[in-house]
Each structure stands twice: as C-alpha cells, then as structure tokens.
Amino acid sequence: MSRLSCASTLARKQPYTFIKCSRRNESTALHFYQNKQLELYASKEPKPMTLRQLVFFGRSMDEDRLVKSANYVRTELPVRIAHRLRDLQKLPYIVVTQEGVAKVYELYWSAFEKFRKYPPITNLQENEAFCEFLVKLLDEHATVIPNLSLGMSLSSPNLAPDELDTFMRRMLVSRISRRVLAQHHIALSQVFAGKHKPWDSSEPNVGIITTGLNVKASIEKCARLLRYQSLDAEGNADTPVEVIVEGDIGMRFSYIREHLEYIVFELLKNSIRATRLKQVGSEAPLTPIRATIAAGDNAVGIRISDQGGGLRNQVQHPSDLFSFSHIRNSTRMEHSRLGSLRTASSYRKGVWATVDEQLENWKRSPDPEKEAGVGKHSSMGIGLPMSNIFATYFGGSLELVSLDGYGTDAYVRLPKLGTNLEAVNF
Ligand code: COI
C-alpha cells in the first residue's frame, strides 16, 4: 500500500490494513472510524464575524448577551475545528502521521470532542466554568504552531508547494479565528465580572479589541523591546538601530493590538538584523529604519523601510518568504530551524508571548530570550508567514519589496473600518 495514499480514502476502503499499518500513531488512525459526528459538524457552515460585529456585540454587556456569546463560542468552535480535522484527514497518510502533525491532530480531535459534548451555558456561573474550560484549552494548544510547522517542514518533500501553503494558510487562519473568539469571550466575561477593568489599559477596548489603537505607540513599543534583544550571531547589539516613526502619527483605529504588534515586531526585527549585518565592522552610525504611517480612507498603511541590503538571493520572489515549502524557501528544512521547532514544540508557555508579555518579562529579567522564548521564535522561521496570516485575517495585506543591494520596504495594510469578515476559508 502506498504510504502516500490519502488517509481518509484508505479508511473507507481498507480499514483493517489501515489500522495495522498505523503503528506510529494508532489512536490517530482509530479516529478515522468515528467520523459520523465529524461529518455532521463539518457539513455545517461556520459563521464568520467582522471586527465591528465583535465590538458592537461586546459594547453593552448583560447576563443574557454574555450567555449568548458563550453559546456562540461553544457551538461555533467545534464546527471550525471539524473543518480543519477534515483537512488533516485529506493529507497523505505519511504527512498526518508525521511528528508534529499527529500531535496537532490529537489536540484538535480532543478539543472537538470536548466542545461537542459541552452542555449549553445558561447563566453566569456556568459561563465562569466555561471560561475556565477555554483558558485550559488555549493553554493546551499553545504549541500548535511549532508542532504544525515542524510536521509540515518534514513533510515538505511529500506535498506540492501550493498544496502545502494552502493547507497551512487554512490551518493558521482558522486557528487565529478560534483563539480570537475564545479570548474575546473570556475578556468580555472578565470585564463583566469586574475582574479586569477596561480602564486598566491606557487605550479603550472592548474584549480583546482596542478601539483606539495608537499605531505610533505600538511601533515604538516594538522598537523599544527590540533594543533590548541580544542579537546572537550578529553581535554588536549594543549599538542601537534608530527607528524613526513618521507620517500620520496621530492615527488610531479599532484593531486587535496583539496582531498589529506581532507584525510590526517581526518586520522591525528583520530590518534591524539586516541593517546590523550590512554594516558589520563599519564605524559609521547604523542607518535608521523608517516606519511611515498612512491613514487611508479604508485602511491603515504602515511602511517599514530599511537600508539593510534587500532580500538579495534569499528567495526567488519576496513572497516565497511566506511559504512553508522547502521548494520555495530552502531554509524550511535547515537542521537548526528544525531543532528550534522541536524545542518550541515541547514548550509549555512563553513561545507565543505577546509584545506586552515580552516587555513584562524583560522588566523582570534582563534576558528576554530565556523568559519569553523570543530568541527561539526568531530562529523558527515562522515570523514572516505568521505576520502575513495576521495581516490578511481581516482582509489586510503584507507585501515585501526588495531593492537588492540597498534595502527592503515592507508594506502592511490593515482594514480601518472593521467591516471585513474573517478571511477563513471553509
Ligand atoms: C488552537 O489554539 O489551536 C485552538 O483551536 C484553540 C481553541 C481550542 C480554543
């Protein structure tokens, strides 16, 4: 039997052989026989949201609305997970049993079962228990991205680049969407219960959405954090690289701050590294990086420009840096990268620290790499693909333009009106 055959086809045609040859992960194989419920949920259409809907719904909370929100999350998440489980089942067998992918499959299957069996929420007390259930699941799933990236990197020779990238895009966008819905509901519940006051934050917010997000402040925060990073191989981290923020510096809009800051942090990190590398051994001051904010009618634009030499021969086309395929991006199967992914796959906390958490960690310890896993993060090679996914989640974009030998411009465009649906492909 070809190990490249589709697992779900196998399950239908040759159940016995399939179980026998699935020693590497028997329980993964067994789930293919419990597909009835999965089919039922995967046949349902998910109900994507806009940012504006999330804000409007969360703005005035009462018990009834909170219970409605809880039940939306309870019923919506298993539908979204079911679609992704089906995607996993459609992968070649050799891929779904790959280290990392099998782990994600197990996590999703278990979460699907838990959600499916969770009874309806009818009051605040039950909602509190539901929030605890969500927090636990969010934590259990903290290592999904490194596990998936590891598994798919190892599987890259078995999948065509388009197939691999489409699969990863669906998995990652869907994951962001599920975490957004879960975290938004938890945040709304906490505010309602008086455990977390919205005015604790210097910026107004509804749930996890900051309704007056100060773009300049976020860029400066990322630049400040990066100033404290020790940049291992490149050395001279003592010489700061200046980040000049210009353009529409008063710009504020409604967005998920962690998403904006993840993107800006990654882009600035790459620009700083390139700038340092270009000027190794030079006495001249390091050329500054310019972050320009543009307030368009429908979108907020951010351009990050460096003079770090451009993307040179890293990839054939800059967008290949977003690819998970080793054919488009040869670094995908590098030994050191796979090693970092393996380490991160078994981390419990810290790998996915937000910029705020990283700053907090830095304040507590002068070594943010150890505390927040940012150093590990930087060598996993998932910063750019993830930034691309974050940018496009609500219909924005990320584009890299290289002026080879001179520098790189990264263009981020994020929708300003909040009227786009989540870009989840079902
Ligand atoms: C994920 O993080 O992958 C999730 O699906 C989270 C969800 C189970 C709350």
mmCIF file of N, CA and C in Angstrom, residues 93-221:
data_model
loop_
_atom_site.group_PDB
_atom_site.id
_atom_site.type_symbol
_atom_site.label_atom_id
_atom_site.label_comp_id
_atom_site.label_asym_id
_atom_site.label_seq_id
_atom_site.Cartn_x
_atom_site.Cartn_y
_atom_site.Cartn_z
ATOM 1 N N TYR A 93 -1.214 10.037 4.028
ATOM 2 C CA TYR A 93 -1.041 9.340 5.305
ATOM 3 C C TYR A 93 0.324 9.622 5.929
ATOM 4 N N ILE A 94 1.342 9.650 5.089
ATOM 5 C CA ILE A 94 2.704 9.874 5.597
ATOM 6 C C ILE A 94 2.820 11.251 6.272
ATOM 7 N N VAL A 95 1.970 12.172 5.865
ATOM 8 C CA VAL A 95 2.024 13.518 6.450
ATOM 9 C C VAL A 95 1.271 13.573 7.784
ATOM 10 N N VAL A 96 0.069 12.988 7.801
ATOM 11 C CA VAL A 96 -0.736 13.119 9.019
ATOM 12 C C VAL A 96 -0.124 12.346 10.195
ATOM 13 N N THR A 97 0.703 11.350 9.888
ATOM 14 C CA THR A 97 1.338 10.622 10.989
ATOM 15 C C THR A 97 2.730 11.184 11.300
ATOM 16 N N GLN A 98 3.086 12.247 10.627
ATOM 17 C CA GLN A 98 4.388 12.879 10.851
ATOM 18 C C GLN A 98 4.446 13.502 12.251
ATOM 19 N N GLU A 99 5.652 13.444 12.851
ATOM 20 C CA GLU A 99 5.880 14.101 14.147
ATOM 21 C C GLU A 99 5.331 15.539 14.063
ATOM 22 N N GLY A 100 4.620 15.951 15.002
ATOM 23 C CA GLY A 100 4.090 17.325 14.980
ATOM 24 C C GLY A 100 2.681 17.356 14.421
ATOM 25 N N VAL A 101 2.475 16.840 13.217
ATOM 26 C CA VAL A 101 1.129 16.874 12.626
ATOM 27 C C VAL A 101 0.213 15.948 13.420
ATOM 28 N N ALA A 102 0.724 14.766 13.761
ATOM 29 C CA ALA A 102 -0.076 13.810 14.538
ATOM 30 C C ALA A 102 -0.468 14.414 15.883
ATOM 31 N N LYS A 103 0.459 15.172 16.470
ATOM 32 C CA LYS A 103 0.195 15.803 17.775
ATOM 33 C C LYS A 103 -0.952 16.820 17.627
ATOM 34 N N VAL A 104 -0.898 17.609 16.548
ATOM 35 C CA VAL A 104 -1.938 18.613 16.328
ATOM 36 C C VAL A 104 -3.285 17.920 16.078
ATOM 37 N N TYR A 105 -3.241 16.843 15.314
ATOM 38 C CA TYR A 105 -4.475 16.099 15.036
ATOM 39 C C TYR A 105 -5.112 15.628 16.343
ATOM 40 N N GLU A 106 -4.278 15.084 17.222
ATOM 41 C CA GLU A 106 -4.784 14.593 18.516
ATOM 42 C C GLU A 106 -5.387 15.735 19.335
ATOM 43 N N LEU A 107 -4.674 16.878 19.361
ATOM 44 C CA LEU A 107 -5.170 18.026 20.132
ATOM 45 C C LEU A 107 -6.522 18.483 19.593
ATOM 46 N N TYR A 108 -6.633 18.544 18.256
ATOM 47 C CA TYR A 108 -7.874 19.031 17.657
ATOM 48 C C TYR A 108 -9.008 18.034 17.860
ATOM 49 N N TRP A 109 -8.658 16.759 17.759
ATOM 50 C CA TRP A 109 -9.704 15.766 17.950
ATOM 51 C C TRP A 109 -10.253 15.858 19.378
ATOM 52 N N SER A 110 -9.328 15.957 20.306
ATOM 53 C CA SER A 110 -9.733 16.021 21.710
ATOM 54 C C SER A 110 -10.561 17.295 21.970
ATOM 55 N N ALA A 111 -10.129 18.427 21.411
ATOM 56 C CA ALA A 111 -10.879 19.676 21.616
ATOM 57 C C ALA A 111 -12.261 19.572 20.975
ATOM 58 N N PHE A 112 -12.320 18.956 19.799
ATOM 59 C CA PHE A 112 -13.601 18.785 19.097
ATOM 60 C C PHE A 112 -14.585 18.001 19.972
ATOM 61 N N GLU A 113 -14.100 16.903 20.529
ATOM 62 C CA GLU A 113 -14.951 16.060 21.375
ATOM 63 C C GLU A 113 -15.427 16.821 22.614
ATOM 64 N N LYS A 114 -14.491 17.591 23.200
ATOM 65 C CA LYS A 114 -14.859 18.323 24.426
ATOM 66 C C LYS A 114 -15.928 19.381 24.128
ATOM 67 N N PHE A 115 -15.733 20.121 23.034
ATOM 68 C CA PHE A 115 -16.723 21.155 22.692
ATOM 69 C C PHE A 115 -18.081 20.527 22.364
ATOM 70 N N ARG A 116 -18.012 19.456 21.585
ATOM 71 C CA ARG A 116 -19.232 18.808 21.122
ATOM 72 C C ARG A 116 -20.086 18.336 22.306
ATOM 73 N N LYS A 117 -19.394 17.896 23.342
ATOM 74 C CA LYS A 117 -20.124 17.338 24.480
ATOM 75 C C LYS A 117 -20.439 18.391 25.549
ATOM 76 N N TYR A 118 -19.941 19.606 25.361
ATOM 77 C CA TYR A 118 -20.136 20.625 26.406
ATOM 78 C C TYR A 118 -21.612 21.045 26.453
ATOM 79 N N PRO A 119 -22.252 20.988 27.622
ATOM 80 C CA PRO A 119 -23.685 21.345 27.687
ATOM 81 C C PRO A 119 -23.911 22.846 27.490
ATOM 82 N N PRO A 120 -25.091 23.224 27.038
ATOM 83 C CA PRO A 120 -25.398 24.649 26.851
ATOM 84 C C PRO A 120 -25.160 25.453 28.135
ATOM 85 N N ILE A 121 -24.756 26.684 27.961
ATOM 86 C CA ILE A 121 -24.491 27.568 29.118
ATOM 87 C C ILE A 121 -25.763 28.395 29.341
ATOM 88 N N THR A 122 -26.219 28.444 30.586
ATOM 89 C CA THR A 122 -27.495 29.128 30.826
ATOM 90 C C THR A 122 -27.391 30.298 31.799
ATOM 91 N N ASN A 123 -26.290 30.387 32.537
ATOM 92 C CA ASN A 123 -26.191 31.507 33.489
ATOM 93 C C ASN A 123 -24.723 31.883 33.719
ATOM 94 N N LEU A 124 -24.521 32.903 34.530
ATOM 95 C CA LEU A 124 -23.163 33.442 34.736
ATOM 96 C C LEU A 124 -22.219 32.434 35.374
ATOM 97 N N GLN A 125 -22.751 31.665 36.301
ATOM 98 C CA GLN A 125 -21.906 30.680 36.987
ATOM 99 C C GLN A 125 -21.384 29.636 35.984
ATOM 100 N N GLU A 126 -22.292 29.194 35.129
ATOM 101 C CA GLU A 126 -21.869 28.216 34.117
ATOM 102 C C GLU A 126 -20.897 28.853 33.127
ATOM 103 N N ASN A 127 -21.105 30.141 32.885
ATOM 104 C CA ASN A 127 -20.186 30.829 31.974
ATOM 105 C C ASN A 127 -18.781 30.894 32.568
ATOM 106 N N GLU A 128 -18.723 31.089 33.882
ATOM 107 C CA GLU A 128 -17.411 31.147 34.542
ATOM 108 C C GLU A 128 -16.663 29.817 34.339
ATOM 109 N N ALA A 129 -17.397 28.730 34.505
ATOM 110 C CA ALA A 129 -16.780 27.405 34.309
ATOM 111 C C ALA A 129 -16.377 27.227 32.838
ATOM 112 N N PHE A 130 -17.202 27.744 31.947
ATOM 113 C CA PHE A 130 -16.897 27.633 30.513
ATOM 114 C C PHE A 130 -15.617 28.419 30.186
ATOM 115 N N CYS A 131 -15.464 29.595 30.803
ATOM 116 C CA CYS A 131 -14.254 30.397 30.560
ATOM 117 C C CYS A 131 -13.017 29.637 31.052
ATOM 118 N N GLU A 132 -13.141 28.987 32.195
ATOM 119 C CA GLU A 132 -12.002 28.201 32.700
ATOM 120 C C GLU A 132 -11.663 27.070 31.724
ATOM 121 N N PHE A 133 -12.704 26.464 31.197
ATOM 122 C CA PHE A 133 -12.528 25.397 30.192
ATOM 123 C C PHE A 133 -11.768 25.965 28.967
ATOM 124 N N LEU A 134 -12.153 27.168 28.538
ATOM 125 C CA LEU A 134 -11.492 27.775 27.371
ATOM 126 C C LEU A 134 -10.028 28.108 27.666
ATOM 127 N N VAL A 135 -9.794 28.658 28.846
ATOM 128 C CA VAL A 135 -8.416 29.027 29.215
ATOM 129 C C VAL A 135 -7.516 27.792 29.171
ATOM 130 N N LYS A 136 -8.026 26.698 29.701
ATOM 131 C CA LYS A 136 -7.254 25.450 29.730
ATOM 132 C C LYS A 136 -6.951 24.975 28.292
ATOM 133 N N LEU A 137 -7.958 25.045 27.444
ATOM 134 C CA LEU A 137 -7.749 24.596 26.062
ATOM 135 C C LEU A 137 -6.763 25.506 25.316
ATOM 136 N N LEU A 138 -6.905 26.817 25.545
ATOM 137 C CA LEU A 138 -5.983 27.754 24.886
ATOM 138 C C LEU A 138 -4.550 27.418 25.274
ATOM 139 N N ASP A 139 -4.378 27.101 26.554
ATOM 140 C CA ASP A 139 -3.043 26.761 27.041
ATOM 141 C C ASP A 139 -2.557 25.432 26.443
ATOM 142 N N GLU A 140 -3.451 24.452 26.416
ATOM 143 C CA GLU A 140 -3.074 23.138 25.851
ATOM 144 C C GLU A 140 -2.638 23.259 24.390
ATOM 145 N N HIS A 141 -3.215 24.264 23.702
ATOM 146 C CA HIS A 141 -2.928 24.406 22.273
ATOM 147 C C HIS A 141 -1.781 25.392 22.003
ATOM 148 N N ALA A 142 -1.061 25.768 23.062
ATOM 149 C CA ALA A 142 -0.022 26.795 22.894
ATOM 150 C C ALA A 142 1.072 26.376 21.914
ATOM 151 N N THR A 143 1.275 25.084 21.750
ATOM 152 C CA THR A 143 2.389 24.655 20.891
ATOM 153 C C THR A 143 1.931 24.179 19.508
ATOM 154 N N VAL A 144 0.713 24.510 19.156
ATOM 155 C CA VAL A 144 0.198 24.028 17.863
ATOM 156 C C VAL A 144 1.051 24.529 16.687
ATOM 157 N N ILE A 145 1.414 25.804 16.706
ATOM 158 C CA ILE A 145 2.119 26.340 15.524
ATOM 159 C C ILE A 145 3.504 25.714 15.333
ATOM 160 N N PRO A 146 4.353 25.673 16.383
ATOM 161 C CA PRO A 146 5.635 24.988 16.142
ATOM 162 C C PRO A 146 5.467 23.518 15.770
ATOM 163 N N ASN A 147 4.479 22.847 16.355
ATOM 164 C CA ASN A 147 4.258 21.436 16.002
ATOM 165 C C ASN A 147 3.847 21.285 14.542
ATOM 166 N N LEU A 148 2.938 22.146 14.135
ATOM 167 C CA LEU A 148 2.458 22.074 12.762
ATOM 168 C C LEU A 148 3.577 22.459 11.781
ATOM 169 N N SER A 149 4.324 23.491 12.132
ATOM 170 C CA SER A 149 5.414 23.933 11.240
ATOM 171 C C SER A 149 6.473 22.844 11.132
ATOM 172 N N LEU A 150 6.769 22.209 12.268
ATOM 173 C CA LEU A 150 7.752 21.130 12.245
ATOM 174 C C LEU A 150 7.260 19.994 11.344
ATOM 175 N N GLY A 151 6.028 19.569 11.589
ATOM 176 C CA GLY A 151 5.469 18.454 10.824
ATOM 177 C C GLY A 151 5.405 18.760 9.342
ATOM 178 N N MET A 152 5.007 19.984 9.015
ATOM 179 C CA MET A 152 4.864 20.303 7.603
ATOM 180 C C MET A 152 6.222 20.526 6.944
ATOM 181 N N SER A 153 7.197 21.003 7.705
ATOM 182 C CA SER A 153 8.550 21.135 7.136
ATOM 183 C C SER A 153 9.084 19.745 6.804
ATOM 184 N N LEU A 154 8.890 18.810 7.739
ATOM 185 C CA LEU A 154 9.377 17.459 7.497
ATOM 186 C C LEU A 154 8.613 16.794 6.347
ATOM 187 N N SER A 155 7.389 17.253 6.132
ATOM 188 C CA SER A 155 6.560 16.664 5.071
ATOM 189 C C SER A 155 6.705 17.396 3.745
ATOM 190 N N SER A 156 7.448 18.475 3.755
ATOM 191 C CA SER A 156 7.529 19.302 2.555
ATOM 192 C C SER A 156 7.855 18.502 1.287
ATOM 193 N N PRO A 157 8.752 17.485 1.346
ATOM 194 C CA PRO A 157 9.019 16.720 0.127
ATOM 195 C C PRO A 157 7.805 15.934 -0.374
ATOM 196 N N ASN A 158 6.801 15.758 0.479
ATOM 197 C CA ASN A 158 5.645 14.949 0.089
ATOM 198 C C ASN A 158 4.441 15.757 -0.376
ATOM 199 N N LEU A 159 4.588 17.064 -0.414
ATOM 200 C CA LEU A 159 3.458 17.896 -0.823
ATOM 201 C C LEU A 159 3.917 18.950 -1.823
ATOM 202 N N ALA A 160 3.092 19.194 -2.817
ATOM 203 C CA ALA A 160 3.414 20.258 -3.769
ATOM 204 C C ALA A 160 3.325 21.596 -3.033
ATOM 205 N N PRO A 161 4.172 22.567 -3.399
ATOM 206 C CA PRO A 161 4.197 23.837 -2.663
ATOM 207 C C PRO A 161 2.829 24.497 -2.500
ATOM 208 N N ASP A 162 2.022 24.520 -3.568
ATOM 209 C CA ASP A 162 0.697 25.170 -3.461
ATOM 210 C C ASP A 162 -0.197 24.448 -2.473
ATOM 211 N N GLU A 163 -0.128 23.119 -2.519
ATOM 212 C CA GLU A 163 -0.964 22.304 -1.636
ATOM 213 C C GLU A 163 -0.570 22.563 -0.167
ATOM 214 N N LEU A 164 0.744 22.550 0.051
ATOM 215 C CA LEU A 164 1.241 22.749 1.411
ATOM 216 C C LEU A 164 0.869 24.141 1.938
ATOM 217 N N ASP A 165 1.095 25.159 1.099
ATOM 218 C CA ASP A 165 0.828 26.527 1.565
ATOM 219 C C ASP A 165 -0.666 26.783 1.765
ATOM 220 N N THR A 166 -1.491 26.205 0.899
ATOM 221 C CA THR A 166 -2.942 26.392 1.059
ATOM 222 C C THR A 166 -3.395 25.716 2.350
ATOM 223 N N PHE A 167 -2.885 24.526 2.596
ATOM 224 C CA PHE A 167 -3.245 23.806 3.821
ATOM 225 C C PHE A 167 -2.830 24.628 5.059
ATOM 226 N N MET A 168 -1.577 25.089 5.063
ATOM 227 C CA MET A 168 -1.081 25.829 6.229
ATOM 228 C C MET A 168 -1.877 27.116 6.426
ATOM 229 N N ARG A 169 -2.184 27.775 5.332
ATOM 230 C CA ARG A 169 -2.934 29.032 5.437
ATOM 231 C C ARG A 169 -4.297 28.777 6.105
ATOM 232 N N ARG A 170 -4.978 27.748 5.649
ATOM 233 C CA ARG A 170 -6.292 27.439 6.224
ATOM 234 C C ARG A 170 -6.166 27.079 7.697
ATOM 235 N N MET A 171 -5.170 26.264 8.013
ATOM 236 C CA MET A 171 -4.986 25.853 9.407
ATOM 237 C C MET A 171 -4.704 27.065 10.299
ATOM 238 N N LEU A 172 -3.821 27.935 9.824
ATOM 239 C CA LEU A 172 -3.379 29.031 10.688
ATOM 240 C C LEU A 172 -4.429 30.131 10.822
ATOM 241 N N VAL A 173 -5.089 30.459 9.704
ATOM 242 C CA VAL A 173 -6.132 31.485 9.801
ATOM 243 C C VAL A 173 -7.251 30.977 10.712
ATOM 244 N N SER A 174 -7.600 29.714 10.531
ATOM 245 C CA SER A 174 -8.674 29.150 11.337
ATOM 246 C C SER A 174 -8.280 29.147 12.826
ATOM 247 N N ARG A 175 -7.016 28.836 13.075
ATOM 248 C CA ARG A 175 -6.564 28.821 14.472
ATOM 249 C C ARG A 175 -6.648 30.226 15.075
ATOM 250 N N ILE A 176 -6.166 31.219 14.316
ATOM 251 C CA ILE A 176 -6.257 32.594 14.822
ATOM 252 C C ILE A 176 -7.715 32.909 15.135
ATOM 253 N N SER A 177 -8.597 32.535 14.204
ATOM 254 C CA SER A 177 -10.008 32.886 14.379
ATOM 255 C C SER A 177 -10.582 32.235 15.642
ATOM 256 N N ARG A 178 -10.219 30.983 15.888
ATOM 257 C CA ARG A 178 -10.776 30.310 17.071
ATOM 258 C C ARG A 178 -10.246 30.940 18.352
ATOM 259 N N ARG A 179 -8.961 31.285 18.326
ATOM 260 C CA ARG A 179 -8.387 31.892 19.530
ATOM 261 C C ARG A 179 -8.972 33.283 19.759
ATOM 262 N N VAL A 180 -9.212 34.013 18.670
ATOM 263 C CA VAL A 180 -9.814 35.339 18.818
ATOM 264 C C VAL A 180 -11.195 35.212 19.470
ATOM 265 N N LEU A 181 -12.014 34.293 18.959
ATOM 266 C CA LEU A 181 -13.370 34.146 19.518
ATOM 267 C C LEU A 181 -13.313 33.733 20.989
ATOM 268 N N ALA A 182 -12.430 32.782 21.300
ATOM 269 C CA ALA A 182 -12.335 32.311 22.690
ATOM 270 C C ALA A 182 -11.806 33.427 23.601
ATOM 271 N N GLN A 183 -10.739 34.082 23.173
ATOM 272 C CA GLN A 183 -10.133 35.115 24.030
ATOM 273 C C GLN A 183 -11.057 36.324 24.185
ATOM 274 N N HIS A 184 -11.764 36.660 23.104
ATOM 275 C CA HIS A 184 -12.688 37.801 23.172
ATOM 276 C C HIS A 184 -13.780 37.499 24.205
ATOM 277 N N HIS A 185 -14.302 36.303 24.134
ATOM 278 C CA HIS A 185 -15.361 35.950 25.089
ATOM 279 C C HIS A 185 -14.826 35.959 26.535
ATOM 280 N N ILE A 186 -13.624 35.429 26.730
ATOM 281 C CA ILE A 186 -13.044 35.424 28.090
ATOM 282 C C ILE A 186 -12.869 36.867 28.585
ATOM 283 N N ALA A 187 -12.347 37.734 27.700
ATOM 284 C CA ALA A 187 -12.117 39.132 28.102
ATOM 285 C C ALA A 187 -13.443 39.821 28.438
ATOM 286 N N LEU A 188 -14.469 39.604 27.622
ATOM 287 C CA LEU A 188 -15.786 40.210 27.902
ATOM 288 C C LEU A 188 -16.317 39.721 29.244
ATOM 289 N N SER A 189 -16.127 38.430 29.509
ATOM 290 C CA SER A 189 -16.631 37.849 30.761
ATOM 291 C C SER A 189 -15.898 38.433 31.962
ATOM 292 N N GLN A 190 -14.579 38.612 31.786
ATOM 293 C CA GLN A 190 -13.796 39.153 32.909
ATOM 294 C C GLN A 190 -14.215 40.582 33.228
ATOM 295 N N VAL A 191 -14.405 41.376 32.181
ATOM 296 C CA VAL A 191 -14.806 42.770 32.407
ATOM 297 C C VAL A 191 -16.179 42.784 33.088
ATOM 298 N N PHE A 192 -17.078 41.953 32.600
ATOM 299 C CA PHE A 192 -18.430 41.917 33.171
ATOM 300 C C PHE A 192 -18.389 41.520 34.650
ATOM 301 N N ALA A 193 -17.496 40.586 34.972
ATOM 302 C CA ALA A 193 -17.402 40.121 36.357
ATOM 303 C C ALA A 193 -16.591 41.089 37.225
ATOM 304 N N GLY A 194 -16.083 42.166 36.595
ATOM 305 C CA GLY A 194 -15.325 43.165 37.347
ATOM 306 C C GLY A 194 -13.921 42.707 37.695
ATOM 307 N N LYS A 195 -13.463 41.621 37.034
ATOM 308 C CA LYS A 195 -12.114 41.106 37.344
ATOM 309 C C LYS A 195 -11.047 41.903 36.605
ATOM 310 N N HIS A 196 -11.463 42.494 35.507
ATOM 311 C CA HIS A 196 -10.498 43.254 34.726
ATOM 312 C C HIS A 196 -11.231 44.478 34.228
ATOM 313 N N LYS A 197 -10.777 45.656 34.637
ATOM 314 C CA LYS A 197 -11.486 46.863 34.224
ATOM 315 C C LYS A 197 -10.899 47.373 32.917
ATOM 316 N N PRO A 198 -11.782 47.751 31.979
ATOM 317 C CA PRO A 198 -11.254 48.224 30.706
ATOM 318 C C PRO A 198 -10.351 49.440 30.890
ATOM 319 N N TRP A 199 -10.613 50.239 31.931
ATOM 320 C CA TRP A 199 -9.806 51.436 32.130
ATOM 321 C C TRP A 199 -8.432 51.127 32.731
ATOM 322 N N ASP A 200 -8.139 49.831 32.978
ATOM 323 C CA ASP A 200 -6.778 49.454 33.373
ATOM 324 C C ASP A 200 -5.812 49.778 32.240
ATOM 325 N N SER A 201 -6.338 49.736 31.029
ATOM 326 C CA SER A 201 -5.490 49.948 29.866
ATOM 327 C C SER A 201 -5.501 51.424 29.509
ATOM 328 N N SER A 202 -4.391 51.902 28.948
ATOM 329 C CA SER A 202 -4.342 53.308 28.564
ATOM 330 C C SER A 202 -5.158 53.539 27.291
ATOM 331 N N GLU A 203 -5.514 52.454 26.620
ATOM 332 C CA GLU A 203 -6.304 52.595 25.394
ATOM 333 C C GLU A 203 -7.664 51.944 25.604
ATOM 334 N N PRO A 204 -8.724 52.553 25.050
ATOM 335 C CA PRO A 204 -10.055 51.953 25.234
ATOM 336 C C PRO A 204 -10.146 50.613 24.536
ATOM 337 N N ASN A 205 -10.878 49.683 25.131
ATOM 338 C CA ASN A 205 -11.037 48.399 24.449
ATOM 339 C C ASN A 205 -12.378 47.754 24.729
ATOM 340 N N VAL A 206 -12.770 46.857 23.820
ATOM 341 C CA VAL A 206 -13.956 46.015 24.012
ATOM 342 C C VAL A 206 -13.452 44.593 23.840
ATOM 343 N N GLY A 207 -13.473 43.825 24.898
ATOM 344 C CA GLY A 207 -12.910 42.474 24.827
ATOM 345 C C GLY A 207 -11.433 42.570 24.463
ATOM 346 N N ILE A 208 -11.029 41.845 23.436
ATOM 347 C CA ILE A 208 -9.601 41.898 23.063
ATOM 348 C C ILE A 208 -9.346 42.919 21.950
ATOM 349 N N ILE A 209 -10.365 43.714 21.620
ATOM 350 C CA ILE A 209 -10.180 44.703 20.552
ATOM 351 C C ILE A 209 -9.934 46.078 21.159
ATOM 352 N N THR A 210 -8.848 46.684 20.735
ATOM 353 C CA THR A 210 -8.548 48.033 21.212
ATOM 354 C C THR A 210 -9.241 49.001 20.265
ATOM 355 N N THR A 211 -10.144 49.801 20.805
ATOM 356 C CA THR A 211 -10.971 50.623 19.909
ATOM 357 C C THR A 211 -10.295 51.950 19.532
ATOM 358 N N GLY A 212 -9.225 52.279 20.216
ATOM 359 C CA GLY A 212 -8.487 53.491 19.827
ATOM 360 C C GLY A 212 -7.006 53.149 19.787
ATOM 361 N N LEU A 213 -6.676 52.175 18.967
ATOM 362 C CA LEU A 213 -5.296 51.668 18.961
ATOM 363 C C LEU A 213 -4.344 52.722 18.384
ATOM 364 N N ASN A 214 -3.362 53.082 19.186
ATOM 365 C CA ASN A 214 -2.398 54.119 18.801
ATOM 366 C C ASN A 214 -1.243 53.441 18.043
ATOM 367 N N VAL A 215 -1.250 53.630 16.731
ATOM 368 C CA VAL A 215 -0.298 52.894 15.885
ATOM 369 C C VAL A 215 1.144 53.291 16.212
ATOM 370 N N LYS A 216 1.362 54.585 16.387
ATOM 371 C CA LYS A 216 2.728 55.049 16.674
ATOM 372 C C LYS A 216 3.240 54.433 17.988
ATOM 373 N N ALA A 217 2.367 54.410 18.996
ATOM 374 C CA ALA A 217 2.788 53.867 20.303
ATOM 375 C C ALA A 217 3.147 52.388 20.166
ATOM 376 N N SER A 218 2.386 51.657 19.347
ATOM 377 C CA SER A 218 2.682 50.230 19.168
ATOM 378 C C SER A 218 4.026 50.041 18.466
ATOM 379 N N ILE A 219 4.277 50.851 17.440
ATOM 380 C CA ILE A 219 5.565 50.725 16.724
ATOM 381 C C ILE A 219 6.714 51.038 17.681
ATOM 382 N N GLU A 220 6.527 52.111 18.474
ATOM 383 C CA GLU A 220 7.597 52.487 19.401
ATOM 384 C C GLU A 220 7.816 51.417 20.473
ATOM 385 N N LYS A 221 6.740 50.794 20.883
ATOM 386 C CA LYS A 221 6.883 49.739 21.893
ATOM 387 C C LYS A 221 7.718 48.573 21.339
#
